[in-house]
PDB file of C-alpha atoms in Angstrom:
ATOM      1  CA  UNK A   1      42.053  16.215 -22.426  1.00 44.00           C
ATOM      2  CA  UNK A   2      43.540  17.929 -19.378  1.00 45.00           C
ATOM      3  CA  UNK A   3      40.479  20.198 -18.172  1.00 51.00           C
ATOM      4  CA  UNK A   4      40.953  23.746 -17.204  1.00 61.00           C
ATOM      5  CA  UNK A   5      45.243  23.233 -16.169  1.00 72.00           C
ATOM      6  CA  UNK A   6      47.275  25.200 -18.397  1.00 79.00           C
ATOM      7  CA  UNK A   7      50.930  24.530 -18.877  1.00 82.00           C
ATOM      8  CA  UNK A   8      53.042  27.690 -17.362  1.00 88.00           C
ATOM      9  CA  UNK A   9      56.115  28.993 -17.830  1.00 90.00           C
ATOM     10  CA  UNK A  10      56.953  28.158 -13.863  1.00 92.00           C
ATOM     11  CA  UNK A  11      55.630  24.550 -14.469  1.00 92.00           C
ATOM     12  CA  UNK A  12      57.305  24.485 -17.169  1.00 92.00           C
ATOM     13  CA  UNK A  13      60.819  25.440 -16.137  1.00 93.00           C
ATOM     14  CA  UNK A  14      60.208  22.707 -12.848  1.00 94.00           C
ATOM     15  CA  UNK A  15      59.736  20.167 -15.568  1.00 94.00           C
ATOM     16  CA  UNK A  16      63.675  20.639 -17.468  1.00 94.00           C
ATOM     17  CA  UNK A  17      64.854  21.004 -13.429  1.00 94.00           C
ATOM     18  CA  UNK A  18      63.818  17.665 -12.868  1.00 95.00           C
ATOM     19  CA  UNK A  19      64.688  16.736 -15.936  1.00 95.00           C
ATOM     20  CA  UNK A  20      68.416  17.766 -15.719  1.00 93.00           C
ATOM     21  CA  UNK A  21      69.987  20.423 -13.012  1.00 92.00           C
ATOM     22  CA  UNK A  22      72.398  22.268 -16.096  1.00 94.00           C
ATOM     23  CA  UNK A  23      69.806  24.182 -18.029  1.00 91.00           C
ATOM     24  CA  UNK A  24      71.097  23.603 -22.082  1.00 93.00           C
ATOM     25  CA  UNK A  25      71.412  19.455 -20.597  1.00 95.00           C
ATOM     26  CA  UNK A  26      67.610  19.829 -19.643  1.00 94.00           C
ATOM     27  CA  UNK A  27      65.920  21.244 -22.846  1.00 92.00           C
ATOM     28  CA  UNK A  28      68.001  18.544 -24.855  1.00 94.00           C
ATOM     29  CA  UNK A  29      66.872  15.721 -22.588  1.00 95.00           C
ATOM     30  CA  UNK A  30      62.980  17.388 -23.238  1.00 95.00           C
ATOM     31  CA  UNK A  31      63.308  17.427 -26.891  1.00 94.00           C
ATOM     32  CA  UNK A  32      64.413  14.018 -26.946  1.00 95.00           C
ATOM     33  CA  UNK A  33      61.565  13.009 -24.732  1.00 95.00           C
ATOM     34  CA  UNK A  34      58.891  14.859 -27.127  1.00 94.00           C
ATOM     35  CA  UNK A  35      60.516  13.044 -30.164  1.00 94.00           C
ATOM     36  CA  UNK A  36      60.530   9.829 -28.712  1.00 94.00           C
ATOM     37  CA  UNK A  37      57.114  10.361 -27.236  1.00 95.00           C
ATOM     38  CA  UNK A  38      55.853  11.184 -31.236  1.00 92.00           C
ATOM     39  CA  UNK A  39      57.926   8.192 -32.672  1.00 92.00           C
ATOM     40  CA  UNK A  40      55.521   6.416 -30.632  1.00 92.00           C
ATOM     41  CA  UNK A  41      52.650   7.521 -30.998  1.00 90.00           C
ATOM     42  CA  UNK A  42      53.285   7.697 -34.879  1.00 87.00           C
ATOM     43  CA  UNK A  43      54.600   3.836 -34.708  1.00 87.00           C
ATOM     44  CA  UNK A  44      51.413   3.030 -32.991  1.00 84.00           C
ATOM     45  CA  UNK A  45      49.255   4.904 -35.940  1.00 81.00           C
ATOM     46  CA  UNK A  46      47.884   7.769 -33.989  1.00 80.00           C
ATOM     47  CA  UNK A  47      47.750  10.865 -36.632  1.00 77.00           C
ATOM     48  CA  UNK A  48      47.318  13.551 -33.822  1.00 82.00           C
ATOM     49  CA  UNK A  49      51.050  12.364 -32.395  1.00 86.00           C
ATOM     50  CA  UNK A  50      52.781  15.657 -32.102  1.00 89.00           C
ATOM     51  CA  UNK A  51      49.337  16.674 -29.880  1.00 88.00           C
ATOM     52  CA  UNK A  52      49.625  13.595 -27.862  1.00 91.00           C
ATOM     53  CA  UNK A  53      53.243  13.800 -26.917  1.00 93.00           C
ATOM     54  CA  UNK A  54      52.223  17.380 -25.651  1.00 91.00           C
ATOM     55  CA  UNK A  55      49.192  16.090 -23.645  1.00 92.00           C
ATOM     56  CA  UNK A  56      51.744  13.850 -22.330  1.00 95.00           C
ATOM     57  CA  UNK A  57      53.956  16.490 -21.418  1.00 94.00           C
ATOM     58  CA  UNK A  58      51.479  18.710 -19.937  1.00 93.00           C
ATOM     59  CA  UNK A  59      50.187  15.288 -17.816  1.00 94.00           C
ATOM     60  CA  UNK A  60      53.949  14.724 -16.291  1.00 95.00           C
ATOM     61  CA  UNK A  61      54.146  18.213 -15.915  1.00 95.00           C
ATOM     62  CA  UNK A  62      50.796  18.719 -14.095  1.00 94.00           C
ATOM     63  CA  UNK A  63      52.006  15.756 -11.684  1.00 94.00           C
ATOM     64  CA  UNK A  64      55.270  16.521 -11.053  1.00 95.00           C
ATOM     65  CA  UNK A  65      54.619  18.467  -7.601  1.00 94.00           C
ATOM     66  CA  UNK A  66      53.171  15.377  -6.233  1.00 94.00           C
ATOM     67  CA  UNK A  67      55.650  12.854  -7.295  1.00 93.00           C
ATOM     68  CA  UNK A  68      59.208  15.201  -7.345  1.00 91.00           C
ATOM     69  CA  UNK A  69      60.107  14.334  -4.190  1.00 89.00           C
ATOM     70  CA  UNK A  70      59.084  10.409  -4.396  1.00 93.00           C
ATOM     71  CA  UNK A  71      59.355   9.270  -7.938  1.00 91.00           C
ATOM     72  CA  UNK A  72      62.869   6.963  -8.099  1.00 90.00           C
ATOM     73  CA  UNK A  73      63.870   6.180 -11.241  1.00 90.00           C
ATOM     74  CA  UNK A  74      64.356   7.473 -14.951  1.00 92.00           C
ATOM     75  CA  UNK A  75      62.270  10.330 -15.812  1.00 94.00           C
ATOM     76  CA  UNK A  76      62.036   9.382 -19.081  1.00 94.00           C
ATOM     77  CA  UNK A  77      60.330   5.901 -17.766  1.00 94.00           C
ATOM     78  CA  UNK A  78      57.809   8.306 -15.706  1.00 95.00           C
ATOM     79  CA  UNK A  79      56.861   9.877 -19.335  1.00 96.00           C
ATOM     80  CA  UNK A  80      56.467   6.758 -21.284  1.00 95.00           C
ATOM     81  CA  UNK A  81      54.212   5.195 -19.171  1.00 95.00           C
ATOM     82  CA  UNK A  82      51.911   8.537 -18.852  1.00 95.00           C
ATOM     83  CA  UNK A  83      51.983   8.220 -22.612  1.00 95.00           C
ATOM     84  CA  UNK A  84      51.006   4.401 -22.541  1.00 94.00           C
ATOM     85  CA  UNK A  85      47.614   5.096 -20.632  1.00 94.00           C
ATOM     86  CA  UNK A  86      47.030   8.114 -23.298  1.00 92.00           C
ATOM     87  CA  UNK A  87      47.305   5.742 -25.767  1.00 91.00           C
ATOM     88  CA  UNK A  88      44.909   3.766 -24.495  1.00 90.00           C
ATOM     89  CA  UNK A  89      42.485   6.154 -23.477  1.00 88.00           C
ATOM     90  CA  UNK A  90      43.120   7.906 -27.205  1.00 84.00           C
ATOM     91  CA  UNK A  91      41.864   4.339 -28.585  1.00 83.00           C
ATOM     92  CA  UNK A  92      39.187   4.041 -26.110  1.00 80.00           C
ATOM     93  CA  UNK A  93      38.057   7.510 -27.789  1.00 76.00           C
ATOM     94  CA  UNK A  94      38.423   6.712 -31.780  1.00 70.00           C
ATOM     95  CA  UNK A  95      37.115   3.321 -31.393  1.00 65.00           C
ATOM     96  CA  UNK A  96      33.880   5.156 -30.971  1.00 59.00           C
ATOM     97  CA  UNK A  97      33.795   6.550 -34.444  1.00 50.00           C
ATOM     98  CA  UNK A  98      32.294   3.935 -36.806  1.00 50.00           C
ATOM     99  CA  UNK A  99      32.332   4.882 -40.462  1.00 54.00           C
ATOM    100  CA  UNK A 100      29.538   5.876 -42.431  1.00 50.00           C
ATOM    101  CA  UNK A 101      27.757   3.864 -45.024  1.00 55.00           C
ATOM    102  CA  UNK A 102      28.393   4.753 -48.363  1.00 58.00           C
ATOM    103  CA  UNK A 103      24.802   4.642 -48.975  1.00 57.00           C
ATOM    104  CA  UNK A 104      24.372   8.232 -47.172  1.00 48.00           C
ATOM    105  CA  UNK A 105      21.121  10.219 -48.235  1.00 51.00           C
ATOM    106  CA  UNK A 106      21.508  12.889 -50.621  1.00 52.00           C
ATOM    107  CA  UNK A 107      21.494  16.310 -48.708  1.00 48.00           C
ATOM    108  CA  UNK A 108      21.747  18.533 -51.656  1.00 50.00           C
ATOM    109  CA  UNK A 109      18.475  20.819 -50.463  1.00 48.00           C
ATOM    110  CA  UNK A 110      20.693  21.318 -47.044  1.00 49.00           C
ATOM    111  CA  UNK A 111      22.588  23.884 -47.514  1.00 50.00           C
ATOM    112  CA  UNK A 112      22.646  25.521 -44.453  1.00 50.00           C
ATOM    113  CA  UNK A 113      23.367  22.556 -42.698  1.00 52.00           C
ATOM    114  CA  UNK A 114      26.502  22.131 -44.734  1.00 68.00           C
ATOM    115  CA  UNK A 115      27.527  25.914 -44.667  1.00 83.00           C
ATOM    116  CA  UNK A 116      26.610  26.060 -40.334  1.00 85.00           C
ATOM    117  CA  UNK A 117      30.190  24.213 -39.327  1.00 86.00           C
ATOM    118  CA  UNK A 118      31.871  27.524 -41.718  1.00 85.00           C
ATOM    119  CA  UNK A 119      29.791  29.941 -40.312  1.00 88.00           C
ATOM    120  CA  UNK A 120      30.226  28.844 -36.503  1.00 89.00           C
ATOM    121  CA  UNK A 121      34.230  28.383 -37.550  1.00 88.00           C
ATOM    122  CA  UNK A 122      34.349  32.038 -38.367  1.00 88.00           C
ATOM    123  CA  UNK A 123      32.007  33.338 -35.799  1.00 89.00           C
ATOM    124  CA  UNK A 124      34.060  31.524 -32.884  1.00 91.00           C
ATOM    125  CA  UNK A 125      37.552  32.657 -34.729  1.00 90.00           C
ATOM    126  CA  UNK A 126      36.059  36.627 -34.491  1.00 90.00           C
ATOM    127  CA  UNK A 127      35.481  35.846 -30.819  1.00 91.00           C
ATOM    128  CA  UNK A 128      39.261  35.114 -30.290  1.00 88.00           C
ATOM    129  CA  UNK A 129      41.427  38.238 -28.895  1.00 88.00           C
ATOM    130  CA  UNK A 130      43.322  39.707 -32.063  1.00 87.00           C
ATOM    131  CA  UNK A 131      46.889  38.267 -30.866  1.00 86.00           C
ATOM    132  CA  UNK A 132      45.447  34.673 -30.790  1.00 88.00           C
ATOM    133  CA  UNK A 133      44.096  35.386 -33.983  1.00 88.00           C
ATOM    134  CA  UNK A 134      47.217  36.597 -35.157  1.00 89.00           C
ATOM    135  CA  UNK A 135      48.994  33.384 -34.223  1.00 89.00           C
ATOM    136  CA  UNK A 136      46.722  31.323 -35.491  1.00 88.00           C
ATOM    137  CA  UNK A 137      46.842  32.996 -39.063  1.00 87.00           C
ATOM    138  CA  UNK A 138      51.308  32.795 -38.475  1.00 87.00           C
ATOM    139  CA  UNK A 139      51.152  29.581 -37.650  1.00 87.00           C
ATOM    140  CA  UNK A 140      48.883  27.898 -40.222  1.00 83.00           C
ATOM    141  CA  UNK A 141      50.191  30.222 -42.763  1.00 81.00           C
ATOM    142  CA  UNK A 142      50.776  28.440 -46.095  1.00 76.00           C
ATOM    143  CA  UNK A 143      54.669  27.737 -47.163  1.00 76.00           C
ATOM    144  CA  UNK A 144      56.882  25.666 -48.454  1.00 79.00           C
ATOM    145  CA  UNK A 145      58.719  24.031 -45.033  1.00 80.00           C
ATOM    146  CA  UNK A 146      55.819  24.720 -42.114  1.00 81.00           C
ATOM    147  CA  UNK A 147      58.490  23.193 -39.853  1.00 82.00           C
ATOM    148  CA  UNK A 148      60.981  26.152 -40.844  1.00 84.00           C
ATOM    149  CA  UNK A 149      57.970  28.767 -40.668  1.00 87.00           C
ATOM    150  CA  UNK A 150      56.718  27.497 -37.090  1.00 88.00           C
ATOM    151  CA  UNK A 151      60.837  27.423 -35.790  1.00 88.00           C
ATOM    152  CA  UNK A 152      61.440  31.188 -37.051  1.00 89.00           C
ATOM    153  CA  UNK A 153      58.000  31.795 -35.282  1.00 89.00           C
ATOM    154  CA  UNK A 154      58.611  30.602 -32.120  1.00 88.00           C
ATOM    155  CA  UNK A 155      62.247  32.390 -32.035  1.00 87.00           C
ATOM    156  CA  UNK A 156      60.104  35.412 -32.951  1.00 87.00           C
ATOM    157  CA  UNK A 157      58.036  34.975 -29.755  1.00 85.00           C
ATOM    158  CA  UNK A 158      60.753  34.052 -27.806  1.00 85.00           C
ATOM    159  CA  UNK A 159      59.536  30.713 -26.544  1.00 85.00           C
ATOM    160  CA  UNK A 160      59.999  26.767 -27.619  1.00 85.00           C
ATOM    161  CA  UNK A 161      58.877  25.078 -30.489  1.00 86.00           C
ATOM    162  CA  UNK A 162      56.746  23.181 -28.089  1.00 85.00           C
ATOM    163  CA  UNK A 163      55.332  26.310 -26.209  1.00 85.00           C
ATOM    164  CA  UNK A 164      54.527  27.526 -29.546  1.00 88.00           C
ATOM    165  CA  UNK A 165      52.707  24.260 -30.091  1.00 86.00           C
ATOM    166  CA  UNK A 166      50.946  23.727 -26.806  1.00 87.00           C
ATOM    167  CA  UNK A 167      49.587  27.303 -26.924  1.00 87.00           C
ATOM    168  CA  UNK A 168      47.661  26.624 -30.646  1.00 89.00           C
ATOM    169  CA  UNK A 169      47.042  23.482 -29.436  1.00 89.00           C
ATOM    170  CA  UNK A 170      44.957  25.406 -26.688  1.00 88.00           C
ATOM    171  CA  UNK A 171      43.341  27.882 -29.062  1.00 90.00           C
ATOM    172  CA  UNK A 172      42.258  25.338 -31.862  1.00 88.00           C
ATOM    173  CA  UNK A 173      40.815  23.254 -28.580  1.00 88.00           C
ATOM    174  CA  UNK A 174      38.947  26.332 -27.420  1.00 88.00           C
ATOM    175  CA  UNK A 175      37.783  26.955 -31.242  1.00 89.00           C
ATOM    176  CA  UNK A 176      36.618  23.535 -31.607  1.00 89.00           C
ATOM    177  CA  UNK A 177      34.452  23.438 -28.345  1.00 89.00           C
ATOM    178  CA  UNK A 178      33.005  26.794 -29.327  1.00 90.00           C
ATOM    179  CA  UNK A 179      32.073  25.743 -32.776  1.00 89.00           C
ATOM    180  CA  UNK A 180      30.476  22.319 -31.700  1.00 89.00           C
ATOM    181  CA  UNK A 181      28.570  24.607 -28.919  1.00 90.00           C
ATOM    182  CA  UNK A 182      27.343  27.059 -31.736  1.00 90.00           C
ATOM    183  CA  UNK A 183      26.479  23.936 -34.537  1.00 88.00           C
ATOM    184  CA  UNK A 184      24.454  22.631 -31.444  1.00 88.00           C
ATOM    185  CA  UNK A 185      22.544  25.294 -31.417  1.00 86.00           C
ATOM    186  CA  UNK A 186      22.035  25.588 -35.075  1.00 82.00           C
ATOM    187  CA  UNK A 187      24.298  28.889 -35.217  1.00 71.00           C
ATOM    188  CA  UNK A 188      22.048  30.852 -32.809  1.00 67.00           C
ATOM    189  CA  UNK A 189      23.680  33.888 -30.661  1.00 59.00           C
ATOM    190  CA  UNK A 190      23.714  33.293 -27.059  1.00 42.00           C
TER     191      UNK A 190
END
């Protein structure tokens, strides 16, 4: 969604100073931004809403150098209408998927065309560095309260829930790319 920009801890701590000069007021006015920002995009259907308030985030964030000095106004207002034109452009993008007859062909002789997503999956995961790897397995890890799980593992790393997010948000967007590159070539090496 946002190209090659990657959400920094410097960027990151000019976002909750714009947001609020007292640190502790800051990071509770940005937590009640990201909630409202997924109340929305939940109320408006979207199932990838915790991902979208992020990309949202990262947006504001990503623009804030240019517009700091001039933007009047709420900040919260500045956030709501970056999310409003993701919206949009996130329906603009699943509009595009039409569902598939139910009348599909058998492919039961195909099994290597239903096994070559796995394989790529795995391949691509191998090509991570071990720590993403590593956080990937921690954070996806089966249990009872994920929400608990992901919390303890962010206080672990010492960073935010959201970091914690937006950086397996990054890896599982790097994954994906590299597994729809290696389907597209039918699960050749390069």
């Amino acid at each position: 969604m946002s190209g090659d920009w990657e959400l920094t801890k410097e960027a990151f701590e000019e976002l909750l100073s714009w947001l609020d000069g007292d640190r502790d007021r800051a990071g509770r006015r940005y937590e009640t931004v990201r909630l409202g920002l997924i109340k929305m995009f939940t109320g408006r259907g979207c199932a990838a809403a915790e991902d979208l308030a992020d990309e949202t985030i990262n947006r504001v964030t990503r623009k804030l150098p240019e517009i700091r000095a001039t933007y009047v106004g709420s900040p919260e207002k500045y956030f709501y209408g970056v999310a409003k034109m993701l919206y949009h452009e996130h329906r603009r993008r699943t509009e595009k998927l039409v569902p598939l007859p139910d009348n599909l062909p058998d492919r039961a002789g195909d099994d290597r065309h239903d096994e070559l997503p796995y394989v790529c999956l795995e391949s691509c995961i191998q090509k991570l560095p071990t720590d993403q790897r590593e956080l990937l397995r921690r954070y996806y890890q089966e249990t009872a309260n994920p929400a608990a799980q992901r919390k303890t593992l962010a206080a672990r790393l010492g960073i935010t829930r959201n970091v914690l997010n937006v950086r397996v948000f990054r890896i599982v967007s790097r994954l994906e790319a590299c597994v729809k590159k290696c389907v597209r070539r039918g699960g050749e090496r390069n």
